[in-house]
mmCIF file of C-alpha atoms in Angstrom:
data_model
loop_
_atom_site.group_PDB
_atom_site.id
_atom_site.type_symbol
_atom_site.label_atom_id
_atom_site.label_comp_id
_atom_site.label_asym_id
_atom_site.label_seq_id
_atom_site.Cartn_x
_atom_site.Cartn_y
_atom_site.Cartn_z
ATOM 1 C CA MET J 269 16.043 80.373 13.497
ATOM 2 C CA VAL J 270 16.103 82.361 10.301
ATOM 3 C CA LYS J 271 13.497 81.284 7.810
ATOM 4 C CA GLY J 272 14.861 79.173 5.035
ATOM 5 C CA TYR J 273 18.080 78.489 6.902
ATOM 6 C CA VAL J 274 18.858 74.783 7.446
ATOM 7 C CA PRO J 275 21.296 74.300 10.293
ATOM 8 C CA PRO J 276 24.170 71.858 9.861
ATOM 9 C CA ALA J 277 23.304 68.300 11.008
ATOM 10 C CA PRO J 278 24.926 66.890 14.137
ATOM 11 C CA VAL J 279 28.130 65.006 13.443
ATOM 12 C CA ILE J 280 28.634 62.314 16.067
ATOM 13 C CA THR J 281 31.694 60.222 16.750
ATOM 14 C CA ILE J 282 31.432 57.312 19.039
ATOM 15 C CA ILE J 283 34.501 57.049 21.339
ATOM 16 C CA SER J 284 33.443 54.078 23.432
ATOM 17 C CA PRO J 285 32.609 51.133 23.008
ATOM 18 C CA VAL J 286 34.874 50.109 20.096
ATOM 19 C CA ASN J 287 34.333 47.514 17.387
ATOM 20 C CA GLY J 288 34.978 44.048 18.497
ATOM 21 C CA GLN J 289 34.588 44.554 22.240
ATOM 22 C CA VAL J 290 33.106 41.726 24.283
ATOM 23 C CA PHE J 291 30.558 42.280 27.201
ATOM 24 C CA ASN J 292 28.926 40.012 29.629
ATOM 25 C CA THR J 293 25.261 40.384 30.538
ATOM 26 C CA GLY J 294 25.022 42.858 33.436
ATOM 27 C CA ASP J 295 28.101 44.718 32.511
ATOM 28 C CA GLU J 296 28.112 48.535 32.713
ATOM 29 C CA MET J 297 28.771 49.527 29.240
ATOM 30 C CA GLU J 298 30.075 53.160 28.919
ATOM 31 C CA ILE J 299 28.823 54.801 25.808
ATOM 32 C CA GLN J 300 30.695 57.998 25.087
ATOM 33 C CA TRP J 301 30.677 60.229 21.963
ATOM 34 C CA ASP J 302 31.998 63.550 20.603
ATOM 35 C CA LEU J 303 29.704 66.118 18.924
ATOM 36 C CA GLN J 304 30.105 68.746 16.214
ATOM 37 C CA ASN J 305 27.237 71.193 15.663
ATOM 38 C CA VAL J 306 24.049 71.544 17.839
ATOM 39 C CA VAL J 307 21.874 68.864 19.250
ATOM 40 C CA ASN J 308 18.671 69.199 21.236
ATOM 41 C CA THR J 309 18.094 65.570 22.148
ATOM 42 C CA TYR J 310 19.712 62.100 21.845
ATOM 43 C CA ASN J 311 18.270 58.738 21.117
ATOM 44 C CA LEU J 312 20.356 55.789 22.085
ATOM 45 C CA SER J 313 19.549 52.302 20.715
ATOM 46 C CA TYR J 314 21.018 48.759 20.191
ATOM 47 C CA SER J 315 20.507 46.042 17.660
ATOM 48 C CA THR J 316 21.282 42.319 18.259
ATOM 49 C CA ASP J 317 20.914 41.343 14.556
ATOM 50 C CA GLY J 318 23.371 43.657 12.768
ATOM 51 C CA GLY J 319 20.990 46.569 12.318
ATOM 52 C CA ILE J 320 17.779 44.883 11.060
ATOM 53 C CA ASN J 321 15.885 45.630 14.249
ATOM 54 C CA TRP J 322 16.561 48.340 16.893
ATOM 55 C CA ASN J 323 15.718 48.504 20.580
ATOM 56 C CA ASP J 324 15.751 51.616 22.713
ATOM 57 C CA ILE J 325 18.371 52.252 25.317
ATOM 58 C CA ALA J 326 17.509 55.800 26.411
ATOM 59 C CA VAL J 327 16.226 59.190 25.201
ATOM 60 C CA LEU J 328 18.455 62.014 26.544
ATOM 61 C CA ASN J 329 16.897 65.511 26.773
ATOM 62 C CA ASP J 330 20.286 66.979 27.844
ATOM 63 C CA ALA J 331 21.870 68.728 24.921
ATOM 64 C CA GLU J 332 25.198 68.765 26.740
ATOM 65 C CA ALA J 333 25.293 64.966 27.269
ATOM 66 C CA SER J 334 28.346 63.065 25.926
ATOM 67 C CA GLU J 335 28.048 59.787 27.715
ATOM 68 C CA TYR J 336 25.567 57.185 29.058
ATOM 69 C CA ILE J 337 26.123 54.148 31.238
ATOM 70 C CA TRP J 338 24.071 51.169 30.053
ATOM 71 C CA SER J 339 23.498 47.968 31.992
ATOM 72 C CA VAL J 340 23.695 45.315 29.339
ATOM 73 C CA PRO J 341 20.613 43.184 29.368
ATOM 74 C CA ASN J 342 20.430 39.417 29.027
ATOM 75 C CA PHE J 343 20.962 38.246 25.463
ATOM 76 C CA TYR J 344 23.466 36.466 23.280
ATOM 77 C CA SER J 345 24.846 38.123 20.100
ATOM 78 C CA THR J 346 28.064 38.475 18.275
ATOM 79 C CA ASN J 347 26.495 41.056 15.974
ATOM 80 C CA THR J 348 25.446 43.738 18.451
ATOM 81 C CA LEU J 349 25.392 47.329 17.308
ATOM 82 C CA ILE J 350 25.064 50.620 19.329
ATOM 83 C CA LYS J 351 23.629 53.707 17.670
ATOM 84 C CA VAL J 352 23.775 57.342 19.008
ATOM 85 C CA LEU J 353 21.339 59.588 17.134
ATOM 86 C CA GLY J 354 21.296 63.285 17.699
ATOM 87 C CA ASN J 355 18.292 65.477 16.901
ATOM 88 C CA GLY J 356 19.257 68.984 15.927
ATOM 89 C CA PRO J 357 17.321 72.110 15.470
ATOM 90 C CA GLY J 358 15.143 72.400 12.370
ATOM 91 C CA GLY J 359 14.647 68.655 12.178
ATOM 92 C CA VAL J 360 18.174 67.842 11.167
ATOM 93 C CA VAL J 361 19.607 64.584 12.556
ATOM 94 C CA GLY J 362 22.949 62.886 12.608
ATOM 95 C CA SER J 363 24.015 59.475 13.951
ATOM 96 C CA GLU J 364 26.812 56.944 14.180
ATOM 97 C CA ILE J 365 26.812 53.308 14.776
ATOM 98 C CA VAL J 366 29.556 51.194 16.409
ATOM 99 C CA GLY J 367 29.995 47.489 16.147
ATOM 100 C CA PRO J 368 29.857 44.559 15.858
ATOM 101 C CA LEU J 369 30.139 43.913 19.519
ATOM 102 C CA ALA J 370 29.633 40.648 21.412
ATOM 103 C CA VAL J 371 27.295 40.177 24.305
ATOM 104 C CA ILE J 372 27.752 36.875 26.185
ATOM 105 C CA PRO J 373 25.178 35.880 28.847
ATOM 106 C CA GLY J 374 25.907 33.677 31.804
ATOM 107 C CA SER J 375 23.541 30.996 30.459
ATOM 108 C CA LEU J 376 22.020 29.825 27.286
ATOM 109 C CA ASP J 377 19.047 27.557 26.496
ATOM 110 C CA ASP J 378 19.150 25.340 23.468
ATOM 111 C CA LEU J 379 17.276 22.358 22.008
ATOM 112 C CA LEU J 380 18.981 19.211 20.941
ATOM 113 C CA SER J 381 17.259 16.781 18.577
ATOM 114 C CA ASP J 382 16.980 12.998 18.547
ATOM 115 C CA GLY J 383 19.965 11.861 16.580
ATOM 116 C CA TRP J 384 23.265 13.717 15.996
ATOM 117 C CA ASN J 385 23.806 17.340 17.144
ATOM 118 C CA LEU J 386 26.932 19.390 16.349
ATOM 119 C CA ILE J 387 27.566 22.054 19.095
ATOM 120 C CA SER J 388 30.268 24.448 20.286
ATOM 121 C CA LEU J 389 30.272 26.633 23.361
ATOM 122 C CA PRO J 390 29.583 30.261 22.802
ATOM 123 C CA LEU J 391 30.136 30.654 26.517
ATOM 124 C CA ASP J 392 33.524 30.635 28.052
ATOM 125 C CA PRO J 393 33.674 28.039 30.899
ATOM 126 C CA LEU J 394 36.187 28.269 33.830
ATOM 127 C CA ASP J 395 39.337 26.252 33.297
ATOM 128 C CA GLY J 396 38.739 22.624 34.107
ATOM 129 C CA SER J 397 35.045 22.877 33.652
ATOM 130 C CA THR J 398 33.423 19.556 32.566
ATOM 131 C CA PHE J 399 30.285 18.835 30.518
ATOM 132 C CA ALA J 400 28.543 18.073 33.926
ATOM 133 C CA ASP J 401 29.549 21.509 35.087
ATOM 134 C CA VAL J 402 28.464 23.485 31.907
ATOM 135 C CA PHE J 403 25.251 21.553 31.257
ATOM 136 C CA LEU J 404 22.852 22.608 34.043
ATOM 137 C CA THR J 405 20.331 20.152 32.763
ATOM 138 C CA ALA J 406 21.628 16.597 32.422
ATOM 139 C CA LEU J 407 21.643 15.027 29.046
ATOM 140 C CA PRO J 408 19.130 12.075 28.724
ATOM 141 C CA SER J 409 20.594 8.683 28.956
ATOM 142 C CA PRO J 410 22.049 7.063 27.005
ATOM 143 C CA HIS J 411 23.981 9.689 25.135
ATOM 144 C CA TYR J 412 27.379 9.852 23.509
ATOM 145 C CA ILE J 413 29.678 12.814 23.006
ATOM 146 C CA TYR J 414 32.570 12.852 20.442
ATOM 147 C CA ASN J 415 35.255 15.378 19.570
ATOM 148 C CA LEU J 416 38.165 15.535 17.138
ATOM 149 C CA SER J 417 41.583 15.343 18.712
ATOM 150 C CA GLU J 418 44.575 17.398 17.554
ATOM 151 C CA SER J 419 45.906 14.268 15.871
ATOM 152 C CA GLY J 420 42.776 14.198 13.647
ATOM 153 C CA GLN J 421 41.178 11.231 15.624
ATOM 154 C CA TYR J 422 37.572 11.076 16.746
ATOM 155 C CA GLY J 423 37.262 10.158 20.391
ATOM 156 C CA ILE J 424 34.460 9.660 22.814
ATOM 157 C CA VAL J 425 34.192 12.261 25.632
ATOM 158 C CA ASP J 426 33.062 11.485 29.089
ATOM 159 C CA ASP J 427 30.703 13.847 30.971
ATOM 160 C CA SER J 428 33.647 14.329 33.600
ATOM 161 C CA MET J 429 36.177 15.472 31.024
ATOM 162 C CA SER J 430 37.143 19.132 30.459
ATOM 163 C CA VAL J 431 35.248 21.142 27.836
ATOM 164 C CA THR J 432 36.656 24.141 25.975
ATOM 165 C CA THR J 433 35.347 26.892 23.765
ATOM 166 C CA ALA J 434 37.911 25.939 21.012
ATOM 167 C CA SER J 435 36.417 22.625 20.229
ATOM 168 C CA GLY J 436 33.266 21.305 18.452
ATOM 169 C CA TYR J 437 31.372 18.364 19.706
ATOM 170 C CA TRP J 438 29.073 15.720 18.302
ATOM 171 C CA ILE J 439 26.331 14.657 20.655
ATOM 172 C CA ALA J 440 24.194 11.566 19.865
ATOM 173 C CA LEU J 441 20.900 11.439 21.612
ATOM 174 C CA PHE J 442 17.962 9.048 21.424
ATOM 175 C CA GLU J 443 15.348 11.642 22.384
ATOM 176 C CA ASN J 444 14.914 15.379 22.032
ATOM 177 C CA ALA J 445 16.349 17.430 24.892
ATOM 178 C CA SER J 446 16.171 20.989 26.199
ATOM 179 C CA ILE J 447 19.382 22.097 27.787
ATOM 180 C CA THR J 448 20.809 25.045 29.633
ATOM 181 C CA LEU J 449 24.449 25.895 29.380
ATOM 182 C CA GLU J 450 26.102 27.976 32.089
ATOM 183 C CA ALA J 451 29.646 29.565 32.324
ATOM 184 C CA GLU J 452 31.258 32.414 34.181
ATOM 185 C CA ASN J 453 34.134 33.774 32.261
ATOM 186 C CA GLN J 454 34.130 36.295 29.438
ATOM 187 C CA ILE J 455 35.510 35.401 26.051
ATOM 188 C CA LEU J 456 38.242 37.923 25.058
ATOM 189 C CA THR J 457 40.150 36.012 22.364
ATOM 190 C CA GLU J 458 40.480 32.410 21.371
ATOM 191 C CA SER J 459 43.172 31.151 19.119
ATOM 192 C CA ILE J 460 42.406 27.895 17.234
ATOM 193 C CA LEU J 461 44.860 25.970 15.091
ATOM 194 C CA LEU J 462 43.262 24.736 11.851
ATOM 195 C CA ASN J 463 44.693 21.817 9.983
ATOM 196 C CA SER J 464 44.373 21.019 6.225
ATOM 197 C CA GLY J 465 41.196 18.829 5.778
ATOM 198 C CA TRP J 466 38.250 18.834 8.082
ATOM 199 C CA ASN J 467 38.218 20.639 11.331
ATOM 200 C CA LEU J 468 35.629 20.296 14.100
#
């Protein structure tokens, strides 16, 4: 390298994934990018909190690399970011970030308090799944579950009734409870009709 010459920084364009994509834990995420200018090494990383903290995915010493297959780890986040950073000659760097992405695990742990708890399902249960199917740990007895019907009326929900991602639920408990929720499907899109006034 000529003394005093600063080479142009890498210009990286992420092709895949794209903003708004949804992945399940264990999916093989294909990270692909285009490059302008010269790179010596790559650092790939991800954030689950919108870029506040970053975790390593891989360090690639192949200057010709343009893709990496990443096995998505077990976490829940709808604010996941992926960063591809290229280290060029002379210390120049360039990077691009894609996101937000959603990562949905097969199960989630949560704590419910004595009294009223407002919950929704960040997981996507199979059609016809009931509370008994989704809650791997049974709620302590007695307990009461309510939801808001399309007509705007509150109603009690039995453990054997179907549960959906498009609804909110009030759960009344008389003691604290640790629960595990489980579902199998991936959320792609969910359309929810909102009415004037309060919506649950």
